[in-house]
């Protein structure tokens, strides 16, 4: 029987090539064994890294106790320093107070641990033109065990609803364009990985977080300028992407692992990396050392900070370069060929494994860049990539699965729609609008905006 040649040798059988068996088949059996050893080695390295991380003094978020954090700023005034923030218990006993720093940030430790607290600010210390939101100068919050609870006071600077609804709509359109471009930078790699391997990678959000956290450590702890720190983070992101491919996904493909099983593995990898990042980085929200204390510049009917404008320009330049690479370069054409039909590409002389490795490296580098751009506006958090993952999937699916240009178009549409939906729905549920748009468009055009009705391979 032909399948008998693939059986594992019985216990006690000789380990050399069996008599009459072609040497090439033995080499393939040895390669599969080596692949399993590589996978086990990668798992041991990950377990060792987790063990070392737990010993780091600043690693465990809960080790620093519960606290309340926040930032006072508006688009016009920028960060607001020297404002007193007071925390009291639910019964009215004062816990502690703090004054916002030059970046408008405050952090108050909670010696009594988790529970219900009231946070208040001194409204009289706000600068001219800045007023309290409709909820006033107090917030009631519930702090969980080991958590750093953020508080947002929703300060107003007169730009909201000023000059009529059209001005606000234009402001949200510009903010949505910036947000959509950041999603697109992160999602292009996710789309290329799906196109070349068929893998729905739930761990892609952690590549975004890794890039933001690496840049934060290099910038804040190492004192390196943020631009250089971003380049270092992109190199690290490319290395992590290559490690994912070489240590995990390539051995699994050689073993013939199905796509559903690979999807489950990616979910487990996502959980592993996410909480490993929480152990190493902590559960807090931190800004970069540069480009934080900026006032918004007026451009007529909308305002933008310089870092937001730089994020738009950088994202556009990077996406244009990716598009040119896919269209004009040899490796870009190989990526598109593998995405269309992997077997046909291999028979044409294309090294499919090399192309997939480059796709993983490029996807990791782009995800790291997107993480840094997102950290500039939302600060660096241990789960920031996971919170962006659903919108990345929405953008990729909306634009057309497996197409880089579809990921770009879909992500921009999702980002704009999410921001503009706050004209009619509360800001807290704005992500729901993007998912509803995804459902509506897929009902009308199931293959997505730029997807093909029938894909070969």
PDB file of C-alpha atoms in Angstrom, residues 67-68 84-98 106 108-121 137-143 149 151 153:
ATOM      1  CA  UNK A  67      -4.298  53.940  40.048  1.00  0.00           C
ATOM      2  CA  UNK A  68      -6.247  56.535  38.103  1.00  0.00           C
ATOM      3  CA  UNK A  84      -5.243  69.958  40.335  1.00  0.00           C
ATOM      4  CA  UNK A  85      -6.996  66.584  40.146  1.00  0.00           C
ATOM      5  CA  UNK A  86      -8.507  65.066  43.303  1.00  0.00           C
ATOM      6  CA  UNK A  87      -9.690  61.500  43.957  1.00  0.00           C
ATOM      7  CA  UNK A  88     -12.172  60.641  46.705  1.00  0.00           C
ATOM      8  CA  UNK A  89     -13.824  57.413  47.757  1.00  0.00           C
ATOM      9  CA  UNK A  90     -17.508  56.709  47.215  1.00  0.00           C
ATOM     10  CA  UNK A  91     -18.134  57.826  50.819  1.00  0.00           C
ATOM     11  CA  UNK A  92     -16.447  61.201  50.229  1.00  0.00           C
ATOM     12  CA  UNK A  93     -13.063  60.588  51.903  1.00  0.00           C
ATOM     13  CA  UNK A  94     -10.168  62.145  50.006  1.00  0.00           C
ATOM     14  CA  UNK A  95      -7.647  59.606  48.721  1.00  0.00           C
ATOM     15  CA  UNK A  96      -5.018  61.821  47.100  1.00  0.00           C
ATOM     16  CA  UNK A  97      -4.533  64.655  44.634  1.00  0.00           C
ATOM     17  CA  UNK A  98      -2.078  65.477  41.875  1.00  0.00           C
ATOM     18  CA  UNK A 106      -1.783  62.947  35.885  1.00  0.00           C
ATOM     19  CA  UNK A 108      -2.911  59.019  41.289  1.00  0.00           C
ATOM     20  CA  UNK A 109      -2.188  55.789  43.167  1.00  0.00           C
ATOM     21  CA  UNK A 110      -5.000  54.100  45.084  1.00  0.00           C
ATOM     22  CA  UNK A 111      -3.730  52.641  48.370  1.00  0.00           C
ATOM     23  CA  UNK A 112      -7.168  51.184  49.144  1.00  0.00           C
ATOM     24  CA  UNK A 113      -7.099  49.114  45.955  1.00  0.00           C
ATOM     25  CA  UNK A 114      -9.999  48.393  43.636  1.00  0.00           C
ATOM     26  CA  UNK A 115     -13.374  50.003  44.167  1.00  0.00           C
ATOM     27  CA  UNK A 116     -15.586  52.969  43.296  1.00  0.00           C
ATOM     28  CA  UNK A 117     -14.031  56.436  43.248  1.00  0.00           C
ATOM     29  CA  UNK A 118     -14.911  60.003  42.280  1.00  0.00           C
ATOM     30  CA  UNK A 119     -12.399  62.067  40.298  1.00  0.00           C
ATOM     31  CA  UNK A 120     -12.696  65.856  40.157  1.00  0.00           C
ATOM     32  CA  UNK A 121     -10.666  68.697  38.646  1.00  0.00           C
ATOM     33  CA  UNK A 137     -15.896  68.634  36.748  1.00  0.00           C
ATOM     34  CA  UNK A 138     -16.384  65.165  38.297  1.00  0.00           C
ATOM     35  CA  UNK A 139     -16.331  61.595  37.057  1.00  0.00           C
ATOM     36  CA  UNK A 140     -17.394  58.416  38.873  1.00  0.00           C
ATOM     37  CA  UNK A 141     -15.188  55.456  38.004  1.00  0.00           C
ATOM     38  CA  UNK A 142     -14.829  51.829  39.043  1.00  0.00           C
ATOM     39  CA  UNK A 143     -11.262  50.527  39.275  1.00  0.00           C
ATOM     40  CA  UNK A 149      -8.152  53.271  35.089  1.00  0.00           C
ATOM     41  CA  UNK A 151     -10.450  59.125  33.038  1.00  0.00           C
ATOM     42  CA  UNK A 153     -13.129  64.879  31.298  1.00  0.00           C
TER      43      UNK A 153
END
